[in-house]
mmCIF file of C-alpha atoms and ligand atoms in Angstrom:
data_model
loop_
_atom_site.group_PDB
_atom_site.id
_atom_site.type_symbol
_atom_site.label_atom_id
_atom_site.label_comp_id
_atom_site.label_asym_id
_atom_site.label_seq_id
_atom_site.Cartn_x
_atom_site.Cartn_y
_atom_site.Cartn_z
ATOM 1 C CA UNK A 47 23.046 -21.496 46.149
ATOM 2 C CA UNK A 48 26.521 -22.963 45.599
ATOM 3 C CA UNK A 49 29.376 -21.428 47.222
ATOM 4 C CA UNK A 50 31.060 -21.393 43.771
ATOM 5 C CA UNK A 51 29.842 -21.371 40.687
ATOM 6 C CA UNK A 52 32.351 -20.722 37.529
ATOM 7 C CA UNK A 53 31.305 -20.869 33.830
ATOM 8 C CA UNK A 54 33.151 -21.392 30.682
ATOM 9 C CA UNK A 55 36.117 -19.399 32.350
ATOM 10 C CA UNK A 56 38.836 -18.469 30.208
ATOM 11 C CA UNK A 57 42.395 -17.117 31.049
ATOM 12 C CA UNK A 58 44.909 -16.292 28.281
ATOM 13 C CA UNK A 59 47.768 -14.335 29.849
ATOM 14 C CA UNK A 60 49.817 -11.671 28.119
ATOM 15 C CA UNK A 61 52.511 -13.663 26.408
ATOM 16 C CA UNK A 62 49.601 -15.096 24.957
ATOM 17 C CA UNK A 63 49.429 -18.635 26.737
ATOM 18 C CA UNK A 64 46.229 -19.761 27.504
ATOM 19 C CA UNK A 65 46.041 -20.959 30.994
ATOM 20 C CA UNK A 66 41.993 -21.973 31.298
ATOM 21 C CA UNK A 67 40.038 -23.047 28.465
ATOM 22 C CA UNK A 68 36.428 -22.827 29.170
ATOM 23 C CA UNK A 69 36.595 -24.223 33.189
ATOM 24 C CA UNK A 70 32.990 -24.716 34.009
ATOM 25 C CA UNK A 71 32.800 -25.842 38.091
ATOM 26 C CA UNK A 72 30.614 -25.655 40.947
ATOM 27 C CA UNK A 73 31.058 -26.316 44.439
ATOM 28 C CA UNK A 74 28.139 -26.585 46.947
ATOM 29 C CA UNK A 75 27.821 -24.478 50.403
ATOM 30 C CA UNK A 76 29.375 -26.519 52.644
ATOM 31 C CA UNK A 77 31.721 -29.050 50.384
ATOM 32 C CA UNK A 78 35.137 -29.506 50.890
ATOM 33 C CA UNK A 79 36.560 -29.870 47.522
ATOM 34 C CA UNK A 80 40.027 -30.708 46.121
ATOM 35 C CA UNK A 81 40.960 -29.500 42.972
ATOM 36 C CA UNK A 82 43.669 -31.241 41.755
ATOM 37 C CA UNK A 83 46.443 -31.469 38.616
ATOM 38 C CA UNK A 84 49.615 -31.566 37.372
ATOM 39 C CA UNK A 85 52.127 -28.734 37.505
ATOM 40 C CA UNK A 86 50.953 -25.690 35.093
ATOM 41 C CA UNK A 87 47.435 -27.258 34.682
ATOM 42 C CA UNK A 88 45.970 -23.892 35.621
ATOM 43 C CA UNK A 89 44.703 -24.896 39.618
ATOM 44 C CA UNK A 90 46.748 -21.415 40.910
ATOM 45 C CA UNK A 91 45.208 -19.240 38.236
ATOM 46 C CA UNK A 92 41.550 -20.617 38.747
ATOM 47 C CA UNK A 93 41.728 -19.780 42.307
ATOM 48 C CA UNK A 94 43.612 -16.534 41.933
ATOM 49 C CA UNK A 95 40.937 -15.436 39.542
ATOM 50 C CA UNK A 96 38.003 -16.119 42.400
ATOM 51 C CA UNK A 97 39.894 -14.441 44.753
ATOM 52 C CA UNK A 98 40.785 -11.403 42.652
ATOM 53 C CA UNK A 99 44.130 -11.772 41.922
ATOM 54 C CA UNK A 100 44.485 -12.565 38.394
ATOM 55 C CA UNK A 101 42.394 -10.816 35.581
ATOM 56 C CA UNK A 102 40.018 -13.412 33.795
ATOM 57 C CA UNK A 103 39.979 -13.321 30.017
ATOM 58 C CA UNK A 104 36.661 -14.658 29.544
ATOM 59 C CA UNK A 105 33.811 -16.540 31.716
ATOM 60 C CA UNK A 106 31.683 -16.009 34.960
ATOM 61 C CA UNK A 107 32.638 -16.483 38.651
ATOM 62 C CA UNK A 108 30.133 -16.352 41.492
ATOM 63 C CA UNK A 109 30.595 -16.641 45.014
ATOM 64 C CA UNK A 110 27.329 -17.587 47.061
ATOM 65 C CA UNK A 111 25.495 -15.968 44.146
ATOM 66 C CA UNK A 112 27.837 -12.810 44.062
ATOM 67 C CA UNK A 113 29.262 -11.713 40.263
ATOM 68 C CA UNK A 114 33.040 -11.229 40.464
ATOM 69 C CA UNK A 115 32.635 -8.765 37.630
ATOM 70 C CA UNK A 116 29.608 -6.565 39.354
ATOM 71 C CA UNK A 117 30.154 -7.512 43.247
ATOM 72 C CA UNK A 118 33.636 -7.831 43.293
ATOM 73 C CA UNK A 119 33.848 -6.274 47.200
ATOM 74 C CA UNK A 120 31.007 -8.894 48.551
ATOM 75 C CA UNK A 121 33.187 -11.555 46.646
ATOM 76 C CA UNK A 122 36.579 -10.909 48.154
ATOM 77 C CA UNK A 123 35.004 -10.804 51.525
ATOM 78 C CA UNK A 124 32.992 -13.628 51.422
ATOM 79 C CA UNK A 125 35.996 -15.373 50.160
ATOM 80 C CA UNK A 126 39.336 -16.429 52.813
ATOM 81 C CA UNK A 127 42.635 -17.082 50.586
ATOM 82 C CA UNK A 128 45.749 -18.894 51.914
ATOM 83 C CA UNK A 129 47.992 -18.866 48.813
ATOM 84 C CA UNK A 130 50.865 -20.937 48.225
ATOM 85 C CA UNK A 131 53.908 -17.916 48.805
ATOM 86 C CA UNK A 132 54.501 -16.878 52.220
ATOM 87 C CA UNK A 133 53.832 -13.141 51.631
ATOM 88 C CA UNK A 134 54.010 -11.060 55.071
ATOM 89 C CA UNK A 135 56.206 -8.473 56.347
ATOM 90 C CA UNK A 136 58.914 -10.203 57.933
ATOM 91 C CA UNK A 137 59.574 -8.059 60.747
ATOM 92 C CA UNK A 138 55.901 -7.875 61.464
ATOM 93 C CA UNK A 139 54.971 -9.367 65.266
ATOM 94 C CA UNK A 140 52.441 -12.344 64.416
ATOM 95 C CA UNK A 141 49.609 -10.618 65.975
ATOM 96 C CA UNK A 142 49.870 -7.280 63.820
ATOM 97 C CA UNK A 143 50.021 -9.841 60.820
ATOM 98 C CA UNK A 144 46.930 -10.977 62.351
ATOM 99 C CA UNK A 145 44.747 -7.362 63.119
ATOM 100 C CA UNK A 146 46.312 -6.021 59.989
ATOM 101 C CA UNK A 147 44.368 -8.216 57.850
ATOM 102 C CA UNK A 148 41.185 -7.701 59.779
ATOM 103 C CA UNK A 149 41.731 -3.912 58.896
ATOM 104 C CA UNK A 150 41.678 -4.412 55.338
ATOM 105 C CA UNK A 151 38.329 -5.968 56.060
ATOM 106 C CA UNK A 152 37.090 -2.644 57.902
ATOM 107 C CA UNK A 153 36.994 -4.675 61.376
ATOM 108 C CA UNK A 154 37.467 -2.249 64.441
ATOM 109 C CA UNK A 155 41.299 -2.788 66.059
ATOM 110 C CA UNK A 156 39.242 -3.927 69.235
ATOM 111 C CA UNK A 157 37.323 -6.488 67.342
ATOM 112 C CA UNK A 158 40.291 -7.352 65.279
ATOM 113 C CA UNK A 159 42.394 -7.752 68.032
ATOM 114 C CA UNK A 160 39.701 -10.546 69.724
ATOM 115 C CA UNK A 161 39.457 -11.694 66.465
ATOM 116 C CA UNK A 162 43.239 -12.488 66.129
ATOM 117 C CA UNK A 163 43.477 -13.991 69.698
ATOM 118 C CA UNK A 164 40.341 -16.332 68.520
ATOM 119 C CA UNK A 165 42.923 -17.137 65.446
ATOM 120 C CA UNK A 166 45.961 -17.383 66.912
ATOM 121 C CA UNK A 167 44.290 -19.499 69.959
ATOM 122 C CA UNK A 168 42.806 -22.058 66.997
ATOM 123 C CA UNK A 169 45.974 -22.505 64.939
ATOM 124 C CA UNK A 170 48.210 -22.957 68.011
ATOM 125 C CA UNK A 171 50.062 -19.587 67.726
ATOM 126 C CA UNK A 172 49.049 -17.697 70.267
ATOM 127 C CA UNK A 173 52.081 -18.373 72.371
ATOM 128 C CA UNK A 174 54.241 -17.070 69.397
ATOM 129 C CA UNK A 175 52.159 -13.438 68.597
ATOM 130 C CA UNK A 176 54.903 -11.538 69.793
ATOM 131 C CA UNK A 177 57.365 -13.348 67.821
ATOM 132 C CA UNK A 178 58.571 -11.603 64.370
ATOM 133 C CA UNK A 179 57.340 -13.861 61.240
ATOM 134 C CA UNK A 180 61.221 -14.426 60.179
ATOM 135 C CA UNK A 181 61.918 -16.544 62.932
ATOM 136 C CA UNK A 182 58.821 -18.995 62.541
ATOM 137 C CA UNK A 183 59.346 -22.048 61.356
ATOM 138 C CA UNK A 184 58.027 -23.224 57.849
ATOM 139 C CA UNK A 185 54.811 -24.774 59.551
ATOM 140 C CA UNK A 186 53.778 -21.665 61.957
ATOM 141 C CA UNK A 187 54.227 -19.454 59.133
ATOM 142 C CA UNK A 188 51.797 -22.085 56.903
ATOM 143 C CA UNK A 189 49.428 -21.980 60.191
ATOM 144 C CA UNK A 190 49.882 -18.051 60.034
ATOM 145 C CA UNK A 191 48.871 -17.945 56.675
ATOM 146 C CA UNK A 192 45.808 -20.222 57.928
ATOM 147 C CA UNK A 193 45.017 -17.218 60.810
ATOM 148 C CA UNK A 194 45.048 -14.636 59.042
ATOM 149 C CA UNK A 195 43.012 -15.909 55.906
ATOM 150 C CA UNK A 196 40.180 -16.519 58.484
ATOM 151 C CA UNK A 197 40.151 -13.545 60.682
ATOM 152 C CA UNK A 198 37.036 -12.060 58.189
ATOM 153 C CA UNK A 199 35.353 -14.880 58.997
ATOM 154 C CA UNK A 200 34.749 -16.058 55.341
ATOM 155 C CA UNK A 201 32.330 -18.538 54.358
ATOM 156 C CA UNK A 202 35.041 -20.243 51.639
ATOM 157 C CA UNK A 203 38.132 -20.815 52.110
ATOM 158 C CA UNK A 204 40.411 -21.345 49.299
ATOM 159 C CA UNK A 205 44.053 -23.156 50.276
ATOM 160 C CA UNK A 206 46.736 -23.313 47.733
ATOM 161 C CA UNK A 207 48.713 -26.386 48.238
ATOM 162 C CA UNK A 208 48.204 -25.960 52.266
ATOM 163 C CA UNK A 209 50.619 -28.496 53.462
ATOM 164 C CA UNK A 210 53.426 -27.868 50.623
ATOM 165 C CA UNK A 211 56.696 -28.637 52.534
ATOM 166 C CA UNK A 212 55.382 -28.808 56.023
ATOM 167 C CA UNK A 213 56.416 -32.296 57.800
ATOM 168 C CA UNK A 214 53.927 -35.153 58.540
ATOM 169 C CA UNK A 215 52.724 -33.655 62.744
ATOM 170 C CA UNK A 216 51.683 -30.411 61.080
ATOM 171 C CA UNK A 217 49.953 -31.437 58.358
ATOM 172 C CA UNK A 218 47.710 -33.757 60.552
ATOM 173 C CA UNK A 219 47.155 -30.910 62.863
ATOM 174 C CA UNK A 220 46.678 -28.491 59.822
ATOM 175 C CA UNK A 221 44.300 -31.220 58.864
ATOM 176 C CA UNK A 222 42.350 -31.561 61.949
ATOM 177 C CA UNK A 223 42.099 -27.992 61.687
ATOM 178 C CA UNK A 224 40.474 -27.959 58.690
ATOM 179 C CA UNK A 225 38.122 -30.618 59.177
ATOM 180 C CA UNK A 226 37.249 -28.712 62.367
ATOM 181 C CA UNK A 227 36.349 -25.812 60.242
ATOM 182 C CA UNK A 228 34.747 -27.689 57.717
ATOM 183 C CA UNK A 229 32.624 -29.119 60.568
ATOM 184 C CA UNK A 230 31.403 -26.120 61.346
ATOM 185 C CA UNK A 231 29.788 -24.530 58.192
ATOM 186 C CA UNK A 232 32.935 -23.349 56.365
ATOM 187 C CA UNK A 233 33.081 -24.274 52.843
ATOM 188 C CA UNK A 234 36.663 -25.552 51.847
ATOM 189 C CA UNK A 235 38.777 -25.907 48.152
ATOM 190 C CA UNK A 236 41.843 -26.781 47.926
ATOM 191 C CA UNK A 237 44.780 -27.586 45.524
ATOM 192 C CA UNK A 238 47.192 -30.155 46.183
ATOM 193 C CA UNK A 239 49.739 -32.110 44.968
ATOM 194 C CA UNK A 240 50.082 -34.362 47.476
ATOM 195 C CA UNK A 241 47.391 -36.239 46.844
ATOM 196 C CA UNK A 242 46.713 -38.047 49.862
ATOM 197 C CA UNK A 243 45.550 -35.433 51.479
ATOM 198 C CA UNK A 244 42.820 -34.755 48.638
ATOM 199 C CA UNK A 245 41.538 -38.669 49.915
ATOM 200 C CA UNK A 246 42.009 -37.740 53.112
ATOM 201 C CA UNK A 247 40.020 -34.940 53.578
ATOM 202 C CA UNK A 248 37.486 -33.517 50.379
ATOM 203 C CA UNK A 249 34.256 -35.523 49.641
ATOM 204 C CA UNK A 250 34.415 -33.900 46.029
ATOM 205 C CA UNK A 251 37.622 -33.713 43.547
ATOM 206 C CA UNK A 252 37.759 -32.288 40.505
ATOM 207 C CA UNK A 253 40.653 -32.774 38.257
ATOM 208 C CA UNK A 254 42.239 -30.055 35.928
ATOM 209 C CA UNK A 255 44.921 -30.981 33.482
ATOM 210 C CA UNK A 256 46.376 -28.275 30.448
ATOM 211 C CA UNK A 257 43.263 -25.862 31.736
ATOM 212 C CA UNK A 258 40.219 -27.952 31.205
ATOM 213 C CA UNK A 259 38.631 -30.232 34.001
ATOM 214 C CA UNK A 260 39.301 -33.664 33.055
ATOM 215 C CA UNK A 261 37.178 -35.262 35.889
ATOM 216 C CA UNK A 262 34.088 -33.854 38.580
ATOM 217 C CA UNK A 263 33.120 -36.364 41.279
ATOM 218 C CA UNK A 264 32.780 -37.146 44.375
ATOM 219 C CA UNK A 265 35.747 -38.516 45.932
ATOM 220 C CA UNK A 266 34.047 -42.101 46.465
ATOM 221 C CA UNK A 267 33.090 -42.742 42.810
ATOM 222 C CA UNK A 268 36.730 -41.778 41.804
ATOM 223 C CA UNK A 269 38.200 -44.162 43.798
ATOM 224 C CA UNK A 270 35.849 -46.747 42.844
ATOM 225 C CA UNK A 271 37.285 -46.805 39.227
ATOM 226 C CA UNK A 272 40.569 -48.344 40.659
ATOM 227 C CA UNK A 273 40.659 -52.016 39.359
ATOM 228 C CA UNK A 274 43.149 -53.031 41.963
ATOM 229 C CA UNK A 275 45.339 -51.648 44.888
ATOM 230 C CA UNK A 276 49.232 -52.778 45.392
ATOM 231 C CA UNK A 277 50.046 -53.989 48.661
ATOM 232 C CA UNK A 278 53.630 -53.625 50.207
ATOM 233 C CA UNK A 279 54.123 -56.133 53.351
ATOM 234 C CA UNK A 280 57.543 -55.758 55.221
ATOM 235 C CA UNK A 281 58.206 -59.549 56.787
ATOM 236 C CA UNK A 282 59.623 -60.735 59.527
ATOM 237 C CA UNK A 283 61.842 -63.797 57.907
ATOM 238 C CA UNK A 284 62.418 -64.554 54.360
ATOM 239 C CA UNK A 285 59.940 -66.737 53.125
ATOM 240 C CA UNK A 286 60.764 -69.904 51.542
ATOM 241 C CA UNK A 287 57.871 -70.069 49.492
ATOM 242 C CA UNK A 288 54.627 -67.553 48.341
ATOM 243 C CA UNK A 289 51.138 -68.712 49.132
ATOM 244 C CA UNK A 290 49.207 -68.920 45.593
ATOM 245 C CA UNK A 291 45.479 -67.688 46.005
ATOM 246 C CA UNK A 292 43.061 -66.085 44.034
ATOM 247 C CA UNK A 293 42.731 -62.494 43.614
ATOM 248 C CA UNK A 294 46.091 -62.104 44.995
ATOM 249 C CA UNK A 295 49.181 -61.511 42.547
ATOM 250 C CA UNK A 296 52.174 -62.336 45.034
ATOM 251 C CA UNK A 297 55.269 -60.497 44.289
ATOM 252 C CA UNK A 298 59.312 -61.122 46.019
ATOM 253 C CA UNK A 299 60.898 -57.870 46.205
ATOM 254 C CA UNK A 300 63.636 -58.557 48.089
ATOM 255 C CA UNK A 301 63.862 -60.707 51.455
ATOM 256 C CA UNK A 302 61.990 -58.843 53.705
ATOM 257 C CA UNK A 303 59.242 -57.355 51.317
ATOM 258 C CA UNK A 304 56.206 -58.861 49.094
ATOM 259 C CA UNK A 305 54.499 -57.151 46.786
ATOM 260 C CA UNK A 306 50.790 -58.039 46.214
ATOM 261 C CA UNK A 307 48.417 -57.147 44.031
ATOM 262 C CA UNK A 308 44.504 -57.055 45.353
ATOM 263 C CA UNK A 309 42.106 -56.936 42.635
ATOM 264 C CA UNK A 310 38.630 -54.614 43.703
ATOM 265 C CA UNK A 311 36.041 -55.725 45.934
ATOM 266 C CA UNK A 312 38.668 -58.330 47.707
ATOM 267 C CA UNK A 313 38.653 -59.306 50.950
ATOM 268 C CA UNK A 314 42.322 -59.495 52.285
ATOM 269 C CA UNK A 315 41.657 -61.449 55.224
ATOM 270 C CA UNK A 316 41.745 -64.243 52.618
ATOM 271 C CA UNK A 317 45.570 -62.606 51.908
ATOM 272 C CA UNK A 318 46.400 -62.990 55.802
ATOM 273 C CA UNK A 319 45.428 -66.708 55.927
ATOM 274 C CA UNK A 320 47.487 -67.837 53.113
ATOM 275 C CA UNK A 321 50.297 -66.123 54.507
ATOM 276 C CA UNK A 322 49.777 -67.301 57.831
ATOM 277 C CA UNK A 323 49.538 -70.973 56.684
ATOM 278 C CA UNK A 324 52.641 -70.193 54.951
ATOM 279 C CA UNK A 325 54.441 -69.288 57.858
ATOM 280 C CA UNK A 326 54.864 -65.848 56.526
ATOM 281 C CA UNK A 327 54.804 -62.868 59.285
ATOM 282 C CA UNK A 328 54.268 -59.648 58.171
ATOM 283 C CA UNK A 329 55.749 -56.837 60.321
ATOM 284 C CA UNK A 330 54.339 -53.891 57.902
ATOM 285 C CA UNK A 331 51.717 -52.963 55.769
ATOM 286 C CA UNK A 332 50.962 -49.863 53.284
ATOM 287 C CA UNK A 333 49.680 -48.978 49.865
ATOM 288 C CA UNK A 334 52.324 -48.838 47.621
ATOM 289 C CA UNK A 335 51.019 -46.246 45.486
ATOM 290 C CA UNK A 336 48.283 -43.692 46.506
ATOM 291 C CA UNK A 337 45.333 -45.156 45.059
ATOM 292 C CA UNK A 338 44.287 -41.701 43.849
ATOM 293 C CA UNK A 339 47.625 -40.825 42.841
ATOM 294 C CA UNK A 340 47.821 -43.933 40.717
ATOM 295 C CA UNK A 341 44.276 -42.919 39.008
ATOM 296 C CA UNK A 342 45.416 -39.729 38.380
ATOM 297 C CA UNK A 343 47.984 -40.645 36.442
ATOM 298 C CA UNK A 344 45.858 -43.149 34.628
ATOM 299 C CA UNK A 345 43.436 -40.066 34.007
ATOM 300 C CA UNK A 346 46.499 -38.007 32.308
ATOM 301 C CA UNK A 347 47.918 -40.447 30.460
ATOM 302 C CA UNK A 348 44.339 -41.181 29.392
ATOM 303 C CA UNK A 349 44.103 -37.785 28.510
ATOM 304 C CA UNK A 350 47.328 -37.600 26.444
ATOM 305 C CA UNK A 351 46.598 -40.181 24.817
ATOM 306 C CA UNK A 352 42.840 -39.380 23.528
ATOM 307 C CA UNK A 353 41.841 -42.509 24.521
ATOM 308 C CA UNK A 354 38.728 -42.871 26.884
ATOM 309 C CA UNK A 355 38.843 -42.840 30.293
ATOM 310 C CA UNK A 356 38.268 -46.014 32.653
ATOM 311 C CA UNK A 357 34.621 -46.644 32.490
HETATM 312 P P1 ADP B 254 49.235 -24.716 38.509
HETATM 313 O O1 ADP B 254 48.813 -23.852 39.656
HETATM 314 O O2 ADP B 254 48.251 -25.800 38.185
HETATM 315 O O3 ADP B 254 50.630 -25.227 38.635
HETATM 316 P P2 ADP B 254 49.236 -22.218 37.041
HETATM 317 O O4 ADP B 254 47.843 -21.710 37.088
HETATM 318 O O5 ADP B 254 50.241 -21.607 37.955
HETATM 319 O O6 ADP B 254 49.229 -23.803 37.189
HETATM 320 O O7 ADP B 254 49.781 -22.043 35.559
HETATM 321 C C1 ADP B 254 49.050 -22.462 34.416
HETATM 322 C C2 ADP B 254 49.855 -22.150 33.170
HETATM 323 O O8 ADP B 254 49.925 -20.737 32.996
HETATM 324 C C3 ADP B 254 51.299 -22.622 33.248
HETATM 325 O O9 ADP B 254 51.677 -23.075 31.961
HETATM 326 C C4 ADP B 254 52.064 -21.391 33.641
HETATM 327 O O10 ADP B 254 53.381 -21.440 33.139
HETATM 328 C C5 ADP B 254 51.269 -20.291 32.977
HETATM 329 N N1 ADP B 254 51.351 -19.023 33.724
HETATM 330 C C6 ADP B 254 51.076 -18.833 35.044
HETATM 331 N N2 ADP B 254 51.227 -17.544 35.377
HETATM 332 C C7 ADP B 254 51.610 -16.907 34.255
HETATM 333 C C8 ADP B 254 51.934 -15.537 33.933
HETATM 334 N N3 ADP B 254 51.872 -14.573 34.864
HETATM 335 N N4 ADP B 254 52.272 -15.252 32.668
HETATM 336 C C9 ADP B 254 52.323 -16.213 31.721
HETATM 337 N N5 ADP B 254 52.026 -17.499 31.934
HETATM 338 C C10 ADP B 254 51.690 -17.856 33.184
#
């Protein structure tokens, strides 16, 4: 039974615009799934849908085989949301935020409160439960968001754009978190923008543009479209002259960076030779581009366009 399962969902909202056009999607027990697009294509209003916050026009949703319309109470609490807005009490202590949550869900204070520890504990908190939510910093209030969303214990849990504006330590420990959790049973989707982090962590991806899914697949097959990768290599001394070899497009930026081009399936050790017999040192080494980020992009403009997407 998949953790998800939506079908021909629809969404027009009251000023008539039509957010989801007939979103068919399923994501299996288990997966952790990235669900990606473009500002406005209709990723926040899919997920607020499952988790009961947005009316559906049209369509199914079920969550490990529950209806939304006929089982909405078994969906919602089989179902952990961390949406995008910071939305607590600001003068709350970080524990109540914590227990209070857990009473929505009918848990016992005592339970709640062990529950909340267990939360706190896992997220790194715990030393901050007395502190009010106003003077957290952007991450601990993302990693709060992350607490109490899981204090239910749901089987799915649904991020929003999880790492939106938090700096580059917390998102790898937000990121080790989730893996962690993922590890262990719990079913993850989430929506990003920063797309990276889709690659980093989901095995499956699908892509929504103007409220259709463009693409479904796993993560591996996407990536396996790319034709070629762009290589940016910082150097050590100016180079008096490029290495020609094939496969390699060699590119001057300025004097301290080259620009190369890899076309698929290349080795690059056959890139470090030539540059090595060259005299060439390189000091620095990264992807220019996001490979999915750069497919993405091909996939919109694709779309725009009506032409075919890369076979
Ligand atoms: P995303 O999360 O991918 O950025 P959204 O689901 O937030 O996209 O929005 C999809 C489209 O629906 C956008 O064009 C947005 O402007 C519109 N939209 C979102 N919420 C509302 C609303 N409450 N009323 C009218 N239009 C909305």
């Amino acid at each position: 039974m998949p953790a998800l399962a939506v079908k021909k969902l629809t969404k027009v909202y009251r000023n008539g615009h039509q957010a989801l056009r007939g979103v068919d999607l399923t994501v299996d027990e288990g997966d952790f799934f990235a669900l990606l697009g473009p500002n406005g294509a209709g990723k926040s209003t899919l997920i607020g849908i499952v988790a009961s916050l947005v009316t559906k026009t049209g369509g199914e949703v079920h969550v490990f085989g529950h209806d939304l319309d006929r089982e909405p109470e078994l969906v919602k609490a089989s179902l952990g949301l961390v949406p995008q807005e910071f939305n607590f009490n600001l003068f709350l202590p970080v524990i109540e935020v914590v227990i209070n949550q857990a009473g929505y869900y009918g848990i016992p204070r005592r339970e709640a409160e062990a529950r909340a520890e267990y939360a706190l504990r896992q997220l790194d908190l715990w030393d901050r439960r007395g502190s009010q939510m106003r003077v957290l910093s952007g991450g601990m209030k993302r990693r709060l968001m992350i607490a109490r969303a899981l204090v239910h214990r749901p089987r799915l849990l649904i991020l929003d754009e999880p790492t939106a504006g938090v700096d580059i330590e917390i998102r790898h420990a937000v990121w080790r978190f989730l893996r962690e959790l993922n590890a262990g049973g719990t079913t993850i989707i989430l929506t990003t923008h920063y797309l990276e982090e889709a690659e980093s962590l989901c095995r499956n991806i699908a892509i929504i543009n103007d409220g259709r899914i463009t693409e479904n697949v796993d993560m591996g097959a996407l990536l396996g479209r790319l034709k070629t990768q762009t290589l940016v290599l910082d150097l050590k001394r100016r180079p008096t002259r490029l290495p020609q070899r094939d496969g390699f497009v060699l590119e001057q930026r300025d004097d301290h960076t080259l620009e190369v081009e890899v076309a698929e399936d290349t080795s690059i050790n056959g890139l470090f030779e030539a540059l090595s017999h060259a005299g060439i040192e390189v000091v620095g080494l990264r992807n220019k581009q996001n490979r999915l980020e750069q497919l993405f992009l091909t996939l919109v403009e694709n779309d725009r366009g009506g032409r075919d997407l890369p076979a």
